[in-house]
PDB file of C-alpha atoms and ligand atoms in Angstrom:
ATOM      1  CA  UNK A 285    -238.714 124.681  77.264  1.00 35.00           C
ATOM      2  CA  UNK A 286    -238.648 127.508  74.949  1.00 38.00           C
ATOM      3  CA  UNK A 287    -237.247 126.065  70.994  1.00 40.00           C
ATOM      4  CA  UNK A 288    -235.508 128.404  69.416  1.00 43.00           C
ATOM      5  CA  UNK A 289    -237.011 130.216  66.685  1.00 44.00           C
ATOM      6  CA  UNK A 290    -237.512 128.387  63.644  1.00 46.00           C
ATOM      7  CA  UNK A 291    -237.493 125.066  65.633  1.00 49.00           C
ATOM      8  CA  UNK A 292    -241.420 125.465  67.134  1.00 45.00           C
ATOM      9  CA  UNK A 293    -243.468 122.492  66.906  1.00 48.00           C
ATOM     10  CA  UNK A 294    -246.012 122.472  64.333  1.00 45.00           C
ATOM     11  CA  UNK A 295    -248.754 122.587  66.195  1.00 51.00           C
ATOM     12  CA  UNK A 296    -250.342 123.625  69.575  1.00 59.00           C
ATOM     13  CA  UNK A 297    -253.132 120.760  70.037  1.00 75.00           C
ATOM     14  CA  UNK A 298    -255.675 119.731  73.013  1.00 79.00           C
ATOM     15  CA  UNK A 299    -253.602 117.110  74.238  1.00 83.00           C
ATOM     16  CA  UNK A 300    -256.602 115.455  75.107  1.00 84.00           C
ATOM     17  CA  UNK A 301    -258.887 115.276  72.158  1.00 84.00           C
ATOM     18  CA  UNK A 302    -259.223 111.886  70.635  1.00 90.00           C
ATOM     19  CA  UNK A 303    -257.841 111.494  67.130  1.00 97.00           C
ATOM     20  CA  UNK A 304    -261.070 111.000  64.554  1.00 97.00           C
ATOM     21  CA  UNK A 305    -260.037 112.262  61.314  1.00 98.00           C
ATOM     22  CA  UNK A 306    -256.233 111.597  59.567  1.00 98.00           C
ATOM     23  CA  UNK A 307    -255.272 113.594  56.036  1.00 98.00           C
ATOM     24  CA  UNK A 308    -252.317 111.378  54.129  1.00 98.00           C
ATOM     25  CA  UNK A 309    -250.517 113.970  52.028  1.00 98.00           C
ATOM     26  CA  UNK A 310    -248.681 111.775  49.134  1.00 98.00           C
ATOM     27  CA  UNK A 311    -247.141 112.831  46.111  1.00 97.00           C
ATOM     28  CA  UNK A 312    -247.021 109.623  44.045  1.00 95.00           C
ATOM     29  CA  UNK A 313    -249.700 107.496  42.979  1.00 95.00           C
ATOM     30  CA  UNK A 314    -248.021 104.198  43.762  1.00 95.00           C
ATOM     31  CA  UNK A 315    -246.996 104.822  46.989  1.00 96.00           C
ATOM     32  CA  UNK A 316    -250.793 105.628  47.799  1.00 97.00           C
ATOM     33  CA  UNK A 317    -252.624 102.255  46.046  1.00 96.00           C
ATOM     34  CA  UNK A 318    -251.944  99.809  48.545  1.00 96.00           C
ATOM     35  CA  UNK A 319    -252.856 102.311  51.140  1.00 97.00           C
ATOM     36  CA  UNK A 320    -256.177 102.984  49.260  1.00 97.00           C
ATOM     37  CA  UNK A 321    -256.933  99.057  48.932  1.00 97.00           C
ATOM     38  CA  UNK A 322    -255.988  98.787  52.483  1.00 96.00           C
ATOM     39  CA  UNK A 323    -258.538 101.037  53.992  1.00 97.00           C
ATOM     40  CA  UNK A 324    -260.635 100.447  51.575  1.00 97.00           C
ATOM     41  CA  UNK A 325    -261.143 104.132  50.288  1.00 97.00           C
ATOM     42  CA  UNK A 326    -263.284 105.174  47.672  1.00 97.00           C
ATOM     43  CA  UNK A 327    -262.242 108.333  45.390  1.00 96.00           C
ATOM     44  CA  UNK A 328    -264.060 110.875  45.558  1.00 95.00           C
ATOM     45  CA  UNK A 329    -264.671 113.039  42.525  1.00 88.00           C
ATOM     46  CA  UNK A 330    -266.470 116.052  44.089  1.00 76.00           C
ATOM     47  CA  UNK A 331    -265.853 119.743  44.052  1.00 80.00           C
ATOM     48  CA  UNK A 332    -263.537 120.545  47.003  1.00 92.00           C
ATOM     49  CA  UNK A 333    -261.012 121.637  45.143  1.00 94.00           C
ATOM     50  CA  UNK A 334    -260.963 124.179  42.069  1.00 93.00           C
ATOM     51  CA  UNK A 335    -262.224 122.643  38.612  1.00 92.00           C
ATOM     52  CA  UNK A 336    -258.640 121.097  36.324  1.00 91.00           C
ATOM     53  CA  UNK A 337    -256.442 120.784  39.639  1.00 95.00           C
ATOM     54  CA  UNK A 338    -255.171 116.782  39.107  1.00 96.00           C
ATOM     55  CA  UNK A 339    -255.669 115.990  42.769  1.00 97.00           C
ATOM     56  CA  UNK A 340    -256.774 113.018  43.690  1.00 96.00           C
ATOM     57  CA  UNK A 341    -258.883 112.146  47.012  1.00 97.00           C
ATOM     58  CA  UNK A 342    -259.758 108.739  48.657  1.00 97.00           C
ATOM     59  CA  UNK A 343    -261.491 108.494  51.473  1.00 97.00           C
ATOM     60  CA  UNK A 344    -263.516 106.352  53.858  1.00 97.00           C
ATOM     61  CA  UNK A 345    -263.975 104.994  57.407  1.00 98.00           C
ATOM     62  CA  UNK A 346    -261.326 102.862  58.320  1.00 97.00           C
ATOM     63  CA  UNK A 347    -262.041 101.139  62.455  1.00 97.00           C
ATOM     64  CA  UNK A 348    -262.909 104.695  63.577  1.00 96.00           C
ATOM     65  CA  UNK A 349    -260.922 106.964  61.928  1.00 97.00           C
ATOM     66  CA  UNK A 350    -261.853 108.795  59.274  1.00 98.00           C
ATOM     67  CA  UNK A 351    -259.345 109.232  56.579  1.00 98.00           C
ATOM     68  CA  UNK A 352    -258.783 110.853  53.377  1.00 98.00           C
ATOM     69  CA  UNK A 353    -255.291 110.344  51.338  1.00 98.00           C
ATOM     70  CA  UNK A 354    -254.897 113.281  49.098  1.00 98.00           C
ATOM     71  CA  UNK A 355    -252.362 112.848  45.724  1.00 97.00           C
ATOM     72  CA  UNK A 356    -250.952 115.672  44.294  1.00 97.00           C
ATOM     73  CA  UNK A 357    -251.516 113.933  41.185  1.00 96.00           C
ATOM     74  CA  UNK A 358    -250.311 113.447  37.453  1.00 96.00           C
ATOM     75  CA  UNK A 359    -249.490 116.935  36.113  1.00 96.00           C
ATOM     76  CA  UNK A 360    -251.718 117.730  33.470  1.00 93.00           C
ATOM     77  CA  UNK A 361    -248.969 118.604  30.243  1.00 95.00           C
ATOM     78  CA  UNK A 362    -246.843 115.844  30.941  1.00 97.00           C
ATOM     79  CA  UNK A 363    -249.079 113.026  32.847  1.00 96.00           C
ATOM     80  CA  UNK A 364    -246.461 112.207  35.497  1.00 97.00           C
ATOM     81  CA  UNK A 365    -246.706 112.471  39.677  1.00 95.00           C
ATOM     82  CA  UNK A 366    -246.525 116.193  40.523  1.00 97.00           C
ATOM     83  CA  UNK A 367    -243.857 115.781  42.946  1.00 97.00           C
ATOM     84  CA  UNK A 368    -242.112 118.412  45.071  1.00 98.00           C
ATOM     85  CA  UNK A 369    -242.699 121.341  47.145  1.00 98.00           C
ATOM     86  CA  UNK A 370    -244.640 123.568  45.261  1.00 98.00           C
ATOM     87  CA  UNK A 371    -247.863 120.807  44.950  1.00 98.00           C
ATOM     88  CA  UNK A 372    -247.474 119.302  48.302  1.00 98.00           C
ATOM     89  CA  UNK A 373    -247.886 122.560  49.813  1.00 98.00           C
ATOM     90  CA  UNK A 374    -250.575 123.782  47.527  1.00 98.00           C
ATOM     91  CA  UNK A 375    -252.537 120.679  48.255  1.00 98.00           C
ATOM     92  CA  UNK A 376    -252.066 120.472  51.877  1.00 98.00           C
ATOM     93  CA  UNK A 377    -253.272 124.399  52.109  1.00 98.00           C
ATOM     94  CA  UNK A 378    -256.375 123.523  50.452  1.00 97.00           C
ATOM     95  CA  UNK A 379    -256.971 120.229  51.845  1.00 98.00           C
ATOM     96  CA  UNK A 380    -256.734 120.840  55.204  1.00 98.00           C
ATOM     97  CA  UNK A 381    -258.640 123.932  54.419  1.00 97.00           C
ATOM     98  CA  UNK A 382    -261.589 121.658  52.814  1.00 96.00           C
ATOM     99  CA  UNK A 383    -261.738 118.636  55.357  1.00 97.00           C
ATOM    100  CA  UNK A 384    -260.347 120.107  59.327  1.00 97.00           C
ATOM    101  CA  UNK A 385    -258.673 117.229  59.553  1.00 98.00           C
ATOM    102  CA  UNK A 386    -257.103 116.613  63.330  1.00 97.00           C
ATOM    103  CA  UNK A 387    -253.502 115.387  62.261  1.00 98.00           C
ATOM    104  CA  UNK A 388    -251.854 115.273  59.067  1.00 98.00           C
ATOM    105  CA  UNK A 389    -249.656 112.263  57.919  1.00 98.00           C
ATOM    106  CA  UNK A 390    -246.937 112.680  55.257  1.00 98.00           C
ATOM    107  CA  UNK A 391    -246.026 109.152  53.494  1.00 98.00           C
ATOM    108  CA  UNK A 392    -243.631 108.635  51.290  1.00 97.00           C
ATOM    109  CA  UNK A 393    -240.507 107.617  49.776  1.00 98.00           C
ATOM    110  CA  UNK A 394    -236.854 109.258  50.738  1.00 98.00           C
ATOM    111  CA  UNK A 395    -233.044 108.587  50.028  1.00 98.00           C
ATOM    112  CA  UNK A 396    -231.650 107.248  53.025  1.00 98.00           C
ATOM    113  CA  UNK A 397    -227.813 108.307  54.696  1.00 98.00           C
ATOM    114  CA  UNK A 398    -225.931 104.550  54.935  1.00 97.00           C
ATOM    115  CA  UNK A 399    -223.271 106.636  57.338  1.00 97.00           C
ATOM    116  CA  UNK A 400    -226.755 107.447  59.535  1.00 97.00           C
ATOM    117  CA  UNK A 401    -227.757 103.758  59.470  1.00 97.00           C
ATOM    118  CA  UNK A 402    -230.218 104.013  56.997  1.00 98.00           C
ATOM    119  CA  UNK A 403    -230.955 100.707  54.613  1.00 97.00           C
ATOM    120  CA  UNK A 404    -233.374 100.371  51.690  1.00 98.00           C
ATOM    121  CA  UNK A 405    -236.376  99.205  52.754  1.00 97.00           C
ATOM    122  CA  UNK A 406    -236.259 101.435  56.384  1.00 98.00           C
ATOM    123  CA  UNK A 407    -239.516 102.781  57.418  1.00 98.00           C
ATOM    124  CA  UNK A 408    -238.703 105.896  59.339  1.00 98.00           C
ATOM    125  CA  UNK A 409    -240.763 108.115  61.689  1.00 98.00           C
ATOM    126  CA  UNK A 410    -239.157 111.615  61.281  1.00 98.00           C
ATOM    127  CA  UNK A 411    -238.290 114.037  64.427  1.00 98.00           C
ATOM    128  CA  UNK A 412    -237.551 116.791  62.508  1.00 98.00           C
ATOM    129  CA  UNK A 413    -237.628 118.207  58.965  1.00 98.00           C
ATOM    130  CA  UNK A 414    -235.829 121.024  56.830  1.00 98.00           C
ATOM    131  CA  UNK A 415    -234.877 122.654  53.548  1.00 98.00           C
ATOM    132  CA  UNK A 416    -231.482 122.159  52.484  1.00 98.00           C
ATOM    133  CA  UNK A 417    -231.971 123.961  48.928  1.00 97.00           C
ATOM    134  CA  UNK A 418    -232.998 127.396  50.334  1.00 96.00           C
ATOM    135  CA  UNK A 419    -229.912 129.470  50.605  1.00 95.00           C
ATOM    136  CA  UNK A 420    -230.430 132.795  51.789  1.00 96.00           C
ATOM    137  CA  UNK A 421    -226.756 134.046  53.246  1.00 95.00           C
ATOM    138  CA  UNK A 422    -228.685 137.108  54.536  1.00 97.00           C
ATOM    139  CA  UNK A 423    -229.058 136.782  58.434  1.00 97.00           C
ATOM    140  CA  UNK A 424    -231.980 135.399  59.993  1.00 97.00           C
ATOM    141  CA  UNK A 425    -233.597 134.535  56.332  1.00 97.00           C
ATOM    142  CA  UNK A 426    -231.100 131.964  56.559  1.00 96.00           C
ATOM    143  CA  UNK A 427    -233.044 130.227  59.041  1.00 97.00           C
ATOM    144  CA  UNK A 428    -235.799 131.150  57.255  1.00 97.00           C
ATOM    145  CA  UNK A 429    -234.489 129.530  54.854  1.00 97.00           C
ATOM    146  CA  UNK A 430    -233.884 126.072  56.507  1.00 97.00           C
ATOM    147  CA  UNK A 431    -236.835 126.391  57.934  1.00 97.00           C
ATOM    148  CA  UNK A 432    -236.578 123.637  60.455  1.00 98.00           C
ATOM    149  CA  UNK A 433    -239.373 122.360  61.851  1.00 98.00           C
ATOM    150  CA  UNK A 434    -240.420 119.640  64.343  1.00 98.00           C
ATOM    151  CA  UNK A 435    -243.217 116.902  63.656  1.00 98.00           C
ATOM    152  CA  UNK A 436    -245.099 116.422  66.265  1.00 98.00           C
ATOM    153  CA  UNK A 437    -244.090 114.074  69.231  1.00 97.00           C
ATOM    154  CA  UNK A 438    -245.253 110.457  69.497  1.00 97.00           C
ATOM    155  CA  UNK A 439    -243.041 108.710  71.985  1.00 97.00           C
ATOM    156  CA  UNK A 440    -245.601 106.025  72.216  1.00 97.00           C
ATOM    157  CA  UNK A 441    -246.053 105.181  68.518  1.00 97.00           C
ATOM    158  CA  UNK A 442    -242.197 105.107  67.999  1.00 96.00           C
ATOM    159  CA  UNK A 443    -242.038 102.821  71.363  1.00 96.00           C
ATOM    160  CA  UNK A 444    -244.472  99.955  70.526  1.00 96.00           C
ATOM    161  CA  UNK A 445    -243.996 100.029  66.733  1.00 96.00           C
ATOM    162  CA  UNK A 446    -239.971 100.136  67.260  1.00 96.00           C
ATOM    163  CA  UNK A 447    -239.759 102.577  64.390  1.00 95.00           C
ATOM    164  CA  UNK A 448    -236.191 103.624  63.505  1.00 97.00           C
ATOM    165  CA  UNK A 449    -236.469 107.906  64.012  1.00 98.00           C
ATOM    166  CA  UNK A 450    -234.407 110.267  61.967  1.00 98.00           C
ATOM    167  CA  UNK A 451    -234.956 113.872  60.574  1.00 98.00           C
ATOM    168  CA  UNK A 452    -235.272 114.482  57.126  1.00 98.00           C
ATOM    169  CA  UNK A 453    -233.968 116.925  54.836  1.00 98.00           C
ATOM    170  CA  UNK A 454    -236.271 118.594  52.155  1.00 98.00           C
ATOM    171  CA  UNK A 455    -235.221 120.108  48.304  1.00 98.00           C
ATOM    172  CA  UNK A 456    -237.104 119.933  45.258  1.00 98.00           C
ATOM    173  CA  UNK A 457    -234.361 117.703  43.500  1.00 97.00           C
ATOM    174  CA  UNK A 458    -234.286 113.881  43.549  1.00 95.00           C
ATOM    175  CA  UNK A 459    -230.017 114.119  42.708  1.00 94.00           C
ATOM    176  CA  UNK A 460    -227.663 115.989  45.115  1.00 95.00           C
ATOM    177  CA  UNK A 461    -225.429 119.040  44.469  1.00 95.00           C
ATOM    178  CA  UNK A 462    -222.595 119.495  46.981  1.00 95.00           C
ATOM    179  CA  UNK A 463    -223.854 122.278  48.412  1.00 95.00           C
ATOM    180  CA  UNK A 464    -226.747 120.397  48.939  1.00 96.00           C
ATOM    181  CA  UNK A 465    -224.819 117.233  50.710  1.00 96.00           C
ATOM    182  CA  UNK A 466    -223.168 120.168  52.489  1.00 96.00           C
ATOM    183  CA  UNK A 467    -226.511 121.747  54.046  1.00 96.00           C
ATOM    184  CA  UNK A 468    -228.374 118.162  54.514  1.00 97.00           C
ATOM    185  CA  UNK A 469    -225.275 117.188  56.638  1.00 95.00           C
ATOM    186  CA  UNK A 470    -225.827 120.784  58.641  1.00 94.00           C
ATOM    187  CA  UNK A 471    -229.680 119.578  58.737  1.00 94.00           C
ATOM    188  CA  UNK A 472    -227.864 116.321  60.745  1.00 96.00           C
ATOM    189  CA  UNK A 473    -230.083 114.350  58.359  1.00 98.00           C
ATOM    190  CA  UNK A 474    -230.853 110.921  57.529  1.00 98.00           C
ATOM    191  CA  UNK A 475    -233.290 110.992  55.034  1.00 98.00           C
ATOM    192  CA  UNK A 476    -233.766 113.200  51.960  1.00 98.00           C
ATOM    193  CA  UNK A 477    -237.049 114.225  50.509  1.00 98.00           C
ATOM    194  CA  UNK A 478    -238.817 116.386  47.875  1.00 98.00           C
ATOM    195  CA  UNK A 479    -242.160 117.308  50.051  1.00 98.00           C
ATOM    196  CA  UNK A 480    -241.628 117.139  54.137  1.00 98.00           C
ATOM    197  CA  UNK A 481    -240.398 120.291  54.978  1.00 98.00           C
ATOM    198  CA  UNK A 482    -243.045 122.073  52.963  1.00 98.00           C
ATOM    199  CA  UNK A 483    -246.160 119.962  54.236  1.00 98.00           C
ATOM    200  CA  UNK A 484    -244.684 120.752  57.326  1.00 98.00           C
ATOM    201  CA  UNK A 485    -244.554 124.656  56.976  1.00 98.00           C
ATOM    202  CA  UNK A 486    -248.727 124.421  56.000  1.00 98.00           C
ATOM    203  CA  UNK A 487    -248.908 122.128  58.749  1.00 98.00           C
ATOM    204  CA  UNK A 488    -247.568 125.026  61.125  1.00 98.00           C
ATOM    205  CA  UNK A 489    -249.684 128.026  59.719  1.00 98.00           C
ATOM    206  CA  UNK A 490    -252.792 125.808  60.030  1.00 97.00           C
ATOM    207  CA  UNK A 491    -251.444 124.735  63.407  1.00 97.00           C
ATOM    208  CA  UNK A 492    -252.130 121.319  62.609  1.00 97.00           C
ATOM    209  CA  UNK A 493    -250.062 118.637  64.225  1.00 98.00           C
ATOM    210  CA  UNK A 494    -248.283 116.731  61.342  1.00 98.00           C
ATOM    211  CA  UNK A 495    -245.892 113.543  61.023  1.00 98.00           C
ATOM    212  CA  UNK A 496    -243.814 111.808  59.107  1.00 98.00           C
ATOM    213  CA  UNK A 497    -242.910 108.146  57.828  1.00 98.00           C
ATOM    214  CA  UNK A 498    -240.705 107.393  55.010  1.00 98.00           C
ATOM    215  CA  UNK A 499    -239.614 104.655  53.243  1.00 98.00           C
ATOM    216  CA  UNK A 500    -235.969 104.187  52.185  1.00 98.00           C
ATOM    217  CA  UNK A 501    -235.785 103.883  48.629  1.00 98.00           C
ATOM    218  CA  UNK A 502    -232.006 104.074  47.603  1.00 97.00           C
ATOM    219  CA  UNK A 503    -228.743 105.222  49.341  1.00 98.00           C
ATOM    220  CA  UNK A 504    -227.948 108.667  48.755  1.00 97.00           C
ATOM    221  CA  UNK A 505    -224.638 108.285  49.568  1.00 95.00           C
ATOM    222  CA  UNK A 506    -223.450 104.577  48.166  1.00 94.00           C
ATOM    223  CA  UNK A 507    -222.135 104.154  45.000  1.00 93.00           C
ATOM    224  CA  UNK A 508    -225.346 103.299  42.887  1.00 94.00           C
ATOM    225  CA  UNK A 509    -227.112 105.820  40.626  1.00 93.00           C
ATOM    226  CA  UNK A 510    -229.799 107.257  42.817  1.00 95.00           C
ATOM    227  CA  UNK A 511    -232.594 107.306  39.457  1.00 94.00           C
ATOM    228  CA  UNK A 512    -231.591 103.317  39.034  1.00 95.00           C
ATOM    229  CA  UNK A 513    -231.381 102.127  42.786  1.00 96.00           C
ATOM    230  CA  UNK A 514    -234.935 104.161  43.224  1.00 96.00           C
ATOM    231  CA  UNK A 515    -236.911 102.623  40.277  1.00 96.00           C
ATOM    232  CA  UNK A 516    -235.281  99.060  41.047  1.00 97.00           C
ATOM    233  CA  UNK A 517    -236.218  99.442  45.037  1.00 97.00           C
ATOM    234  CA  UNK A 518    -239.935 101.068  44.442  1.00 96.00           C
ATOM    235  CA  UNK A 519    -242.414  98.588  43.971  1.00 96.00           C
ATOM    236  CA  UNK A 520    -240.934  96.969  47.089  1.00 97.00           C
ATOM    237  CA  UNK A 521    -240.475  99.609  49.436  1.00 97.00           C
ATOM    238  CA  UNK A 522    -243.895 101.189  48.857  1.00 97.00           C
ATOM    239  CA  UNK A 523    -245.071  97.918  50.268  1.00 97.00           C
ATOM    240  CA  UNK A 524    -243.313  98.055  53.356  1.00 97.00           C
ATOM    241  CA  UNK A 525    -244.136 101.289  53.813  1.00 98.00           C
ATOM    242  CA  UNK A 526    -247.854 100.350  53.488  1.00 97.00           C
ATOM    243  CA  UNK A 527    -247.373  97.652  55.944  1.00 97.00           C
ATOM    244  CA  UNK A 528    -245.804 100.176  58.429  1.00 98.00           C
ATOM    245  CA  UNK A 529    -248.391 103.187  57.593  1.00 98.00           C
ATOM    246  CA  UNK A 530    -251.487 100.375  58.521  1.00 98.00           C
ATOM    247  CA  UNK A 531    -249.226  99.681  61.808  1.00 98.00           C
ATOM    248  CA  UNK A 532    -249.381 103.482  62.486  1.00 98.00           C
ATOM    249  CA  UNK A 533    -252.932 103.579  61.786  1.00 98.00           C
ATOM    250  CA  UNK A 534    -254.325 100.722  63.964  1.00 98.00           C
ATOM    251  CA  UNK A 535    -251.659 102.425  66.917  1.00 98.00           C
ATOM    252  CA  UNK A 536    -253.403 105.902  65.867  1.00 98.00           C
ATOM    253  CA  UNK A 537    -257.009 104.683  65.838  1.00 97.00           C
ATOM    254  CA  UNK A 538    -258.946 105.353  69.436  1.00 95.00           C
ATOM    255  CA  UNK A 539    -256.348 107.092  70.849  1.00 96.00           C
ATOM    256  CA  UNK A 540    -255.529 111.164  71.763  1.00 96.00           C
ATOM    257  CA  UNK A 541    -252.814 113.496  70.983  1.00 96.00           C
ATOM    258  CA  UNK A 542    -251.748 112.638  74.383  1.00 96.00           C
ATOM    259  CA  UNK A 543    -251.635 109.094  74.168  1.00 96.00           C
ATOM    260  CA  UNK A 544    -249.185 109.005  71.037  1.00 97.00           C
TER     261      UNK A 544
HETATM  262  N1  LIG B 617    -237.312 110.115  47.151  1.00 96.79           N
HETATM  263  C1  LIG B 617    -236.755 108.902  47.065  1.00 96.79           C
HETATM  264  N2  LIG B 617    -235.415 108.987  46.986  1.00 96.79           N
HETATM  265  C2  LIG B 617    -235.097 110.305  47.027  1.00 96.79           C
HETATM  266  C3  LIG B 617    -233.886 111.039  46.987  1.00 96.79           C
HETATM  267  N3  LIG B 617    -232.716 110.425  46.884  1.00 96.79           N
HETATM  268  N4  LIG B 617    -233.968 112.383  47.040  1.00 96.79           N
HETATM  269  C4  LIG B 617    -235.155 113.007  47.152  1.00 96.79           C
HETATM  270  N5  LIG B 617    -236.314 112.375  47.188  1.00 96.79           N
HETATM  271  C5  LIG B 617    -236.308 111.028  47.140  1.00 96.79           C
END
């Protein structure tokens, strides 16, 4: 079926191929440590990437998957996680350009829609993702704009792991303007973001099949400061969303595009 434009899949793969290497794109630190222990990486301090960028890389052999998780790291004037668009996308350009990896994995931490039937502590697997701070009331850069894109398909995984699926909605702000609220609600989304949409946009020129799983940090639309109800819910969250990234893994490991 032909998707209307700005709605393409990210990728066009060889169905067939079997999965050996898996790129984690995170943005913060503590959502990648237990991952790291996990799988038992080992960071790597060598030259991929120019000399001063604060990116951080793990890797190691985890069953038979190969796998590197990539941090955008602490930015260098003001030492915290370089969250956001602009590094996620810088790092996934050049990552993927240094290690051909076969899929790309996204993990992180979102707000979650209660009116969507999202709690704290949810582990989603996105279908879709979007801007919703990029307006452009010009036509067709509107859609631009959004630029909605879809991760790529893995009936199987979402199946056996009995992963709640939503889309998510992508701006470089962790607070919500109501123009914002407006366009995430055109988005139909669940979850809200500061990275997906733009690893997915690399994903798509690289034509590199990406997904997405996100842990539900605070309610976007309850009644509890979204700073507070994130820093109280972290520590926790980023666990489960460990737990469920390993379940992903182990489903991932052996298999083909095909087979997910
Ligand atoms: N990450 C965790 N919670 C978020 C929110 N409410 N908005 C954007 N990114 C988030």
């Amino acid at each position: 079926m032909a998707l209307p434009p700005g709605d393409q899949t990210t990728s066009k793969v060889n169905e067939e191929r079997s999965i050996s290497s898996v790129l984690f794109i995170i943005a913060m630190q503590k959502e990648a440590s237990p991952l790291v222990d996990k799988f038992q990486l080992a960071e790597q301090s060598d030259s991929l990437f120019p000399e001063g960028v604060p990116w951080m890389r793990y890797s190691g052999k985890y069953k038979d998957l190969n796998i590197n998780i990539l941090c955008t790291g602490k930015d260098k004037t003001l030492g915290v996680d370089s969250v956001g668009t602009v590094s996620a996308s810088l790092l996934t350009y050049a990552s993927v350009q240094a290690l051909q990896p076969d899929l790309i994995i996204n993990a992180g931490t979102a707000g979650g829609f209660k009116a969507k039937g999202a709690s704290i502590g949810d582990v989603y697997l996105v279908s879709n993702v979007a801007f919703h701070d990029r307006r452009i009331p010009v036509p067709v850069l509107d859609l631009y704009g959004v630029g909605s894109r879809q991760a790529f398909p893995t009936p199987n995984l979402e199946r056996e792991l009995k992963l709640k699926v939503g889309k998510l909605s992508t701006g470089d702000s962790l607070d919500m303007t109501p123009q914002d609220a407006a366009l995430i609600l055109a988005n139909s989304a669940t979850l809200k973001d500061m990275e997906g949409a733009a690893v997915a946009y690399v994903a798509d020129l690289l034509k590199v099949p990406v997904i997405f799983l996100k842990g539900v940090t605070d309610i976007v639309d309850g009644n509890k400061p979204t700073s507070e109800e994130y820093l109280q819910n972290l520590a926790a969250v980023v666990a489960a969303l460990a737990k469920a990234v390993t379940k992903v893994v182990d489903f991932i490991n052996g298999k083909t595009f095909s087979e997910l």
